[in-house]
CSV table of C-alpha atoms in Angstrom, one decimal:
chain,number,residue,atom,x,y,z
A,1,MET,CA,80.0,83.0,61.3
A,2,LYS,CA,81.2,84.5,64.3
A,3,SER,CA,82.3,88.4,64.1
A,4,LEU,CA,85.3,90.1,66.0
A,5,PHE,CA,82.8,90.6,68.4
A,6,GLY,CA,82.1,87.6,69.5
A,7,MET,CA,78.8,86.8,68.0
A,8,SER,CA,77.2,86.3,64.8
A,9,ASP,CA,76.8,89.2,62.3
A,10,TYR,CA,73.0,88.7,62.6
A,11,GLU,CA,73.2,88.2,66.5
A,12,ARG,CA,75.0,91.6,66.2
A,13,SER,CA,72.5,93.5,64.0
A,14,GLU,CA,70.0,92.4,66.0
A,15,PHE,CA,71.2,94.6,69.0
A,16,ALA,CA,72.5,97.5,66.6
A,17,VAL,CA,68.7,97.9,65.5
A,18,LYS,CA,67.5,97.7,69.0
A,19,ALA,CA,70.3,100.3,70.0
A,20,THR,CA,69.3,102.7,67.0
A,21,GLY,CA,67.6,106.0,67.9
A,22,GLN,CA,68.0,105.0,71.8
A,23,GLY,CA,69.6,108.7,72.6
A,24,LEU,CA,72.8,110.0,73.8
A,25,VAL,CA,74.7,108.3,76.1
A,26,SER,CA,77.2,110.1,78.5
A,27,VAL,CA,80.5,108.0,79.4
A,28,ILE,CA,82.1,109.3,82.5
A,29,VAL,CA,85.7,108.8,82.8
A,30,PRO,CA,87.4,109.9,85.7
A,31,VAL,CA,91.3,109.9,85.6
A,32,TYR,CA,94.2,109.8,87.7
A,33,GLN,CA,97.6,109.1,87.4
A,34,SER,CA,96.7,106.7,84.6
A,35,GLU,CA,99.5,107.8,82.1
A,36,ARG,CA,99.9,103.9,81.2
A,37,TYR,CA,96.1,103.1,80.4
A,38,VAL,CA,94.2,106.0,79.8
A,39,ASP,CA,95.0,105.9,76.2
A,40,SER,CA,94.2,102.7,75.6
A,41,CYS,CA,91.1,103.0,77.9
A,42,LEU,CA,89.7,106.3,75.4
A,43,ALA,CA,90.4,104.8,72.6
A,44,SER,CA,88.2,101.7,73.4
A,45,ILE,CA,85.5,104.5,74.1
A,46,SER,CA,86.1,106.1,71.3
A,47,GLN,CA,85.7,103.1,69.0
A,48,GLN,CA,82.6,102.0,70.3
A,49,THR,CA,80.2,101.1,67.3
A,50,TYR,CA,77.0,102.9,69.1
A,51,ARG,CA,78.1,106.7,68.1
A,52,ASN,CA,75.9,108.7,70.0
A,53,LEU,CA,78.3,109.6,73.0
A,54,GLU,CA,79.3,112.2,75.2
A,55,ILE,CA,82.7,111.2,76.4
A,56,ILE,CA,83.1,113.3,79.7
A,57,VAL,CA,86.6,113.0,81.3
A,58,ILE,CA,87.6,114.3,84.3
A,59,ASP,CA,91.1,114.8,85.1
A,60,ASP,CA,91.3,114.9,88.7
A,61,GLY,CA,94.4,116.7,89.6
A,62,SER,CA,96.4,114.6,88.0
A,63,TRP,CA,100.4,115.5,88.1
A,64,ASP,CA,101.6,112.5,85.3
A,65,ARG,CA,101.0,112.8,81.4
A,66,SER,CA,97.3,111.5,82.1
A,67,ALA,CA,96.0,115.4,81.2
A,68,ALA,CA,98.1,115.6,78.3
A,69,ILE,CA,97.0,112.5,76.9
A,70,CYS,CA,93.0,113.5,77.7
A,71,ASP,CA,93.8,116.8,76.0
A,72,LYS,CA,95.2,115.1,72.9
A,73,TRP,CA,92.1,112.8,72.6
A,74,ALA,CA,89.8,115.9,73.0
A,75,GLU,CA,91.5,117.2,69.9
A,76,GLN,CA,90.8,113.7,67.7
A,77,ASP,CA,87.5,113.4,68.7
A,78,ASN,CA,84.9,116.0,69.2
A,79,ARG,CA,82.6,113.8,71.2
A,80,ILE,CA,85.2,113.9,74.3
A,81,ARG,CA,85.7,117.1,76.6
A,82,VAL,CA,88.1,117.3,79.3
A,83,THR,CA,87.8,118.8,82.6
A,84,HIS,CA,90.9,119.7,84.6
A,85,GLN,CA,90.4,120.2,88.5
A,86,THR,CA,92.2,119.8,91.9
A,87,ASN,CA,91.8,116.3,93.3
A,88,SER,CA,88.8,115.7,95.0
A,89,GLY,CA,89.0,111.5,94.7
A,90,LEU,CA,86.9,109.4,92.7
A,91,SER,CA,83.4,110.4,93.9
A,92,GLY,CA,84.1,113.8,93.5
A,93,ALA,CA,85.2,113.4,89.6
A,94,ARG,CA,82.3,111.0,89.1
A,95,ASN,CA,80.1,114.0,90.5
A,96,VAL,CA,81.3,116.6,88.4
A,97,GLY,CA,81.0,114.6,85.4
A,98,LEU,CA,77.1,113.7,86.6
A,99,ASP,CA,76.8,117.3,86.8
A,100,GLN,CA,77.7,118.1,83.5
A,101,ALA,CA,76.3,114.7,81.8
A,102,THR,CA,73.2,115.7,79.0
A,103,GLY,CA,72.7,112.1,77.8
A,104,SER,CA,69.4,110.0,78.5
A,105,PHE,CA,71.6,107.5,79.7
A,106,ILE,CA,75.0,107.2,81.9
A,107,THR,CA,77.9,104.6,82.1
A,108,PHE,CA,81.1,105.2,83.8
A,109,VAL,CA,84.4,103.8,83.0
A,110,ASP,CA,87.4,103.8,85.0
A,111,SER,CA,90.4,105.0,83.3
A,112,ASP,CA,92.6,102.0,83.6
A,113,ASP,CA,89.9,99.6,82.2
A,114,LEU,CA,88.9,98.8,78.7
A,115,ILE,CA,85.3,98.0,77.3
A,116,SER,CA,84.5,96.1,74.0
A,117,PRO,CA,83.4,98.0,71.0
A,118,ILE,CA,80.0,96.9,71.3
A,119,PHE,CA,79.9,97.4,75.2
A,120,VAL,CA,77.5,100.5,74.7
A,121,GLU,CA,75.5,99.5,71.9
A,122,ARG,CA,74.9,95.8,73.7
A,123,LEU,CA,73.4,98.1,77.2
A,124,VAL,CA,71.5,100.9,75.1
A,125,ALA,CA,69.8,98.0,73.5
A,126,GLU,CA,68.4,96.5,76.5
A,127,MET,CA,67.1,100.4,77.6
A,128,GLN,CA,64.4,100.6,75.1
A,129,ASP,CA,61.6,99.7,77.7
A,130,SER,CA,61.0,102.7,79.5
A,131,ASP,CA,60.4,100.5,82.7
A,132,ILE,CA,64.3,99.4,82.6
A,133,ASP,CA,66.5,101.6,85.0
A,134,ILE,CA,69.5,99.7,84.7
A,135,ALA,CA,71.1,97.4,82.5
A,136,VAL,CA,74.0,95.2,83.6
A,137,MET,CA,76.5,92.9,82.8
A,138,ASP,CA,79.8,91.0,84.4
A,139,LEU,CA,83.1,92.3,84.6
A,140,THR,CA,85.9,90.3,82.8
A,141,PRO,CA,89.0,90.7,85.0
A,142,PHE,CA,92.5,91.4,83.1
A,143,THR,CA,96.0,92.2,84.4
A,144,ASP,CA,99.0,94.5,82.5
A,145,VAL,CA,100.0,91.2,80.7
A,146,SER,CA,96.9,90.1,79.4
A,147,SER,CA,93.7,91.2,77.6
A,148,PRO,CA,90.2,91.1,78.6
A,149,ARG,CA,88.2,87.9,77.2
A,150,TYR,CA,85.3,89.6,76.4
A,151,THR,CA,82.3,87.1,76.0
A,152,MET,CA,78.6,87.1,74.6
A,153,GLY,CA,75.8,84.6,75.8
A,154,GLY,CA,72.4,84.9,74.5
A,155,GLY,CA,70.1,85.6,77.2
A,156,VAL,CA,68.6,88.5,79.4
A,157,GLU,CA,67.2,88.0,82.8
A,158,ARG,CA,64.9,90.8,83.6
A,159,ALA,CA,63.9,91.6,87.6
A,160,ASP,CA,62.7,94.1,90.0
A,161,ALA,CA,65.4,96.5,91.1
A,162,ARG,CA,65.1,95.7,94.8
A,163,ASP,CA,64.8,91.9,94.3
A,164,TYR,CA,68.1,92.1,92.0
A,165,TRP,CA,70.0,93.9,94.7
A,166,VAL,CA,69.2,91.3,97.0
A,167,GLY,CA,70.5,88.6,95.2
A,168,VAL,CA,73.9,90.7,94.5
A,169,VAL,CA,74.3,91.1,98.1
A,170,ASN,CA,74.0,87.5,98.9
A,171,ARG,CA,76.0,86.3,96.2
A,172,GLY,CA,78.9,88.8,97.4
A,173,ARG,CA,79.8,90.3,93.9
A,174,GLY,CA,78.5,92.8,91.7
A,175,PHE,CA,78.9,96.0,93.5
A,176,GLU,CA,80.9,97.9,91.3
A,177,ALA,CA,79.3,101.0,89.7
A,178,CYS,CA,81.1,100.4,85.9
A,179,GLY,CA,80.0,97.9,83.7
A,180,ARG,CA,76.2,99.2,84.0
A,181,MET,CA,73.9,101.8,82.0
A,182,TYR,CA,72.0,103.9,83.9
A,183,ARG,CA,68.8,105.9,83.1
A,184,SER,CA,69.9,109.2,83.7
A,185,SER,CA,67.0,110.2,85.8
A,186,LEU,CA,68.0,108.2,88.7
A,187,PHE,CA,70.7,110.8,89.4
A,188,ASP,CA,68.6,113.8,89.5
A,189,SER,CA,69.0,113.6,93.0
A,190,LEU,CA,71.8,110.9,93.7
A,191,ARG,CA,75.6,111.8,94.0
A,192,PHE,CA,78.3,109.7,95.4
A,193,ILE,CA,79.4,110.7,98.6
A,194,PRO,CA,82.8,112.3,98.2
A,195,GLY,CA,86.2,111.0,100.1
A,196,LEU,CA,84.3,108.1,100.7
A,197,ILE,CA,86.1,104.7,100.3
A,198,TYR,CA,83.9,101.9,99.0
A,199,GLU,CA,81.8,104.6,97.1
A,200,ASP,CA,79.9,102.1,94.9
A,201,LEU,CA,78.7,99.8,97.9
A,202,GLU,CA,77.3,103.1,99.5
A,203,ILE,CA,75.3,104.3,96.5
A,204,MET,CA,74.2,101.0,94.5
A,205,PRO,CA,71.5,100.1,97.2
A,206,ARG,CA,70.1,103.5,97.1
A,207,LEU,CA,70.2,103.5,93.0
A,208,HIS,CA,68.3,100.6,93.5
A,209,LEU,CA,65.7,101.5,96.0
A,210,ALA,CA,64.9,104.4,93.2
A,211,ALA,CA,65.0,102.1,90.1
A,212,ARG,CA,62.2,99.9,88.8
A,213,GLN,CA,63.6,97.3,86.5
A,214,VAL,CA,67.0,96.2,85.8
A,215,VAL,CA,67.9,93.6,83.0
A,216,PHE,CA,70.9,91.4,83.4
A,217,VAL,CA,72.8,90.9,80.0
A,218,ASP,CA,74.6,87.4,79.7
A,219,ALA,CA,78.0,89.0,78.6
A,220,GLN,CA,81.4,89.8,79.6
A,221,LEU,CA,82.5,93.1,77.5
A,222,TYR,CA,83.5,95.2,80.4
A,223,GLY,CA,87.3,94.7,80.9
A,224,TYR,CA,88.3,95.3,84.6
A,225,ARG,CA,91.9,95.7,85.6
A,226,GLN,CA,93.7,93.8,88.5
A,227,HIS,CA,96.5,95.2,89.4
A,228,ALA,CA,99.6,93.4,90.8
A,229,ASP,CA,99.0,94.9,94.5
A,230,SER,CA,95.6,93.7,94.6
A,231,ILE,CA,96.0,90.4,93.1
A,232,MET,CA,99.0,89.6,95.2
A,233,SER,CA,98.2,88.2,99.2
A,234,SER,CA,99.3,90.2,101.5
A,235,SER,CA,100.0,89.4,105.4
A,236,ARG,CA,98.0,92.1,106.8
A,237,CYS,CA,94.1,92.9,106.5
A,238,SER,CA,93.7,96.6,106.8
A,239,PRO,CA,90.6,97.9,104.9
A,240,SER,CA,89.2,101.0,105.7
A,241,THR,CA,86.5,101.5,108.5
A,242,ASP,CA,84.8,103.4,105.7
A,243,LEU,CA,83.7,99.7,105.2
A,244,LEU,CA,82.0,99.4,107.8
A,245,ARG,CA,80.6,102.6,108.1
A,246,VAL,CA,79.1,101.9,104.5
A,247,LEU,CA,77.7,98.4,105.8
A,248,LYS,CA,76.4,100.0,109.1
A,249,GLU,CA,74.3,102.8,107.0
A,250,ASN,CA,73.1,99.9,104.4
A,251,ILE,CA,72.1,97.9,107.5
A,252,GLU,CA,70.2,100.7,108.7
A,253,GLY,CA,68.7,101.6,105.9
A,254,VAL,CA,66.7,98.2,105.0
A,255,GLY,CA,63.9,99.2,106.8
A,256,ASP,CA,62.9,101.5,104.0
A,257,TRP,CA,63.0,99.1,101.5
A,258,PRO,CA,59.2,97.6,100.5
A,259,VAL,CA,60.1,94.0,100.6
A,260,SER,CA,59.2,91.0,102.9
A,261,SER,CA,60.6,90.7,106.5
A,262,VAL,CA,62.2,87.5,105.2
A,263,THR,CA,63.7,89.6,102.6
A,264,LYS,CA,65.2,92.2,104.8
A,265,ARG,CA,66.8,89.5,107.1
A,266,ARG,CA,68.7,88.1,103.7
A,267,LEU,CA,69.7,91.6,102.8
A,268,VAL,CA,70.9,92.7,106.4
A,269,GLY,CA,72.7,89.2,106.6
A,270,GLY,CA,74.2,89.8,103.2
A,271,TYR,CA,75.8,93.1,104.5
A,272,LEU,CA,77.5,91.5,107.7
A,273,VAL,CA,78.7,88.4,105.7
A,274,HIS,CA,80.6,91.1,103.2
A,275,ALA,CA,81.8,92.6,106.8
A,276,ALA,CA,83.0,88.9,108.3
A,277,LYS,CA,84.8,88.5,104.7
A,278,SER,CA,86.9,91.7,105.2
A,279,ILE,CA,88.8,90.0,107.7
A,280,GLU,CA,89.0,86.5,106.7
A,281,PRO,CA,92.4,85.1,105.8
A,282,LYS,CA,93.1,85.3,102.1
A,283,ARG,CA,95.7,82.6,102.1
A,284,LEU,CA,95.5,79.4,104.6
A,285,ASP,CA,99.2,79.6,104.5
A,286,ILE,CA,99.7,83.2,105.6
A,287,ARG,CA,98.7,84.6,109.1
A,288,ALA,CA,96.9,87.6,108.4
A,289,THR,CA,96.5,90.7,111.2
A,290,VAL,CA,94.0,93.2,111.1
A,291,ASP,CA,94.7,96.8,112.3
A,292,PRO,CA,93.6,97.5,115.4
A,293,VAL,CA,91.2,100.3,115.0
A,294,TYR,CA,89.5,98.6,112.4
A,295,ALA,CA,89.3,95.4,114.6
A,296,VAL,CA,87.8,97.7,117.3
A,297,ALA,CA,84.9,99.3,114.8
A,298,TYR,CA,84.2,95.6,113.2
A,299,LYS,CA,83.8,93.8,116.6
A,300,ALA,CA,80.9,96.5,117.5
A,301,LEU,CA,79.2,96.1,114.4
A,302,MET,CA,79.1,92.5,115.1
A,303,ARG,CA,78.0,92.6,118.4
A,304,ARG,CA,75.3,94.8,117.7
A,305,SER,CA,74.1,92.6,115.0
A,306,LEU,CA,74.1,89.2,117.1
A,307,LEU,CA,70.4,88.8,116.6
A,308,ALA,CA,70.4,89.9,112.8
A,309,ILE,CA,73.4,87.2,112.3
A,310,LEU,CA,71.3,84.4,114.0
A,311,ARG,CA,67.8,85.1,112.2
A,312,SER,CA,69.6,85.2,109.0
A,313,PRO,CA,68.0,82.4,106.7
A,314,ASP,CA,71.1,81.9,104.1
A,315,LEU,CA,73.6,81.2,106.7
A,316,GLY,CA,74.8,78.0,108.0
A,317,PHE,CA,75.0,77.4,111.7
A,318,VAL,CA,78.6,77.1,111.9
A,319,TYR,CA,79.1,80.2,110.1
A,320,LYS,CA,76.6,81.9,112.1
A,321,ALA,CA,78.8,80.8,115.3
A,322,LEU,CA,82.1,82.1,113.5
A,323,MET,CA,80.5,85.5,112.9
A,324,VAL,CA,79.3,85.7,116.4
A,325,SER,CA,83.0,84.5,117.8
A,326,SER,CA,84.6,87.7,115.2
A,327,GLY,CA,82.4,90.3,117.5
A,328,VAL,CA,84.5,88.9,120.7
A,329,SER,CA,88.1,88.3,118.8
A,330,VAL,CA,88.9,88.9,115.1
A,331,THR,CA,91.8,86.7,115.8
A,332,LEU,CA,89.5,83.7,117.2
A,333,PHE,CA,87.7,84.1,113.8
A,334,GLU,CA,90.6,83.9,111.7
A,335,GLY,CA,91.8,81.0,113.4
A,336,SER,CA,88.4,79.6,113.2
A,337,MET,CA,87.9,80.3,109.6
A,338,ARG,CA,91.2,78.5,108.8
A,339,TRP,CA,89.7,75.3,110.9
A,340,ALA,CA,86.5,75.8,108.9
A,341,ALA,CA,87.9,76.1,105.6
A,342,ARG,CA,89.7,72.9,106.2
A,343,ALA,CA,86.7,71.1,107.5
A,344,LYS,CA,84.7,72.6,104.6
A,345,ALA,CA,87.4,70.8,102.2
A,346,CYS,CA,86.7,67.5,104.3
A,347,GLY,CA,83.0,67.9,103.6
A,348,ILE,CA,81.9,68.8,107.0
A,349,PRO,CA,78.2,70.5,106.8
A,350,GLY,CA,77.0,73.6,108.0
A,351,ILE,CA,79.9,76.3,106.8
A,352,ARG,CA,77.6,77.5,104.0
A,353,ARG,CA,77.8,81.0,103.9
A,354,ARG,CA,75.1,82.1,101.3
A,355,GLY,CA,71.9,80.3,100.3
A,356,ARG,CA,69.9,80.5,97.5
A,357,ARG,CA,69.5,83.1,94.9
A,358,ALA,CA,67.1,86.1,94.8
């Protein structure tokens, strides 16, 4: 019989036994202007079946009711401690939490998200092997008018951390710092870069380079809130140039990875596709415009990466041509992508962006 946690009582007891005695887990929760959501977020953390937690809440200069809500929770649950500070951004708040963390394992929960009651238990159960440095699962999206649909499969996949990250980059998803559990020693010499947007995309390669093994858990127990302004399509495509800075640094860092030359080409190609996707039209019926400053930086990156685009083993010949064209004109690329989307729908080959999984 399935329990309210989405698995049989036997299955849950198996994971509970594996999780027993696994040590203190530090849950780091940055909070900024989250009065609508932080109460339910902290409730979902406080109600975890795995009880050996320290819940580190960093109020990052909120001027709404968030601070008061957090303080109230600290009075109700002695595992919660709250730090109030002037605003330093998500990276800065997470770094303060890392400085305070004393657990054997670390996980991050954003203050507008929710986690299943067995989220921590399920991940910490997979950390019993000392070679496992990261346990990860997919996120499940929800909105202000819906609830997370938590799911629990039965399988796990274990992989070398570097190979796993190559697969993430080539699939184009799974860059988030949330929805994971980390062995705390990974952060002995690593921190988020303060003030940087796309901080997860920047730190994740460094974490996977430092890690040994990753285990992927077939479950969705972390609810990621999608806000209306991120769901609704816009006619303006204006990502921050921080994205290009991070991708450029990630590409330059590929040389340090102890992997084959083919794998390095796959990794670089995946990062460049991520850049190209930032200017792709979100909807065919709306013509997007790209910020001129971003367009200049984007074209410079693509022109510098011409050889890497052509050598990527995971890109179809048409998409390679489109990426090369984007280094000349983002408007040409945007129009070409409209054509490509229609052609792909008609079955024209060669537009494939990504190849095999790592």
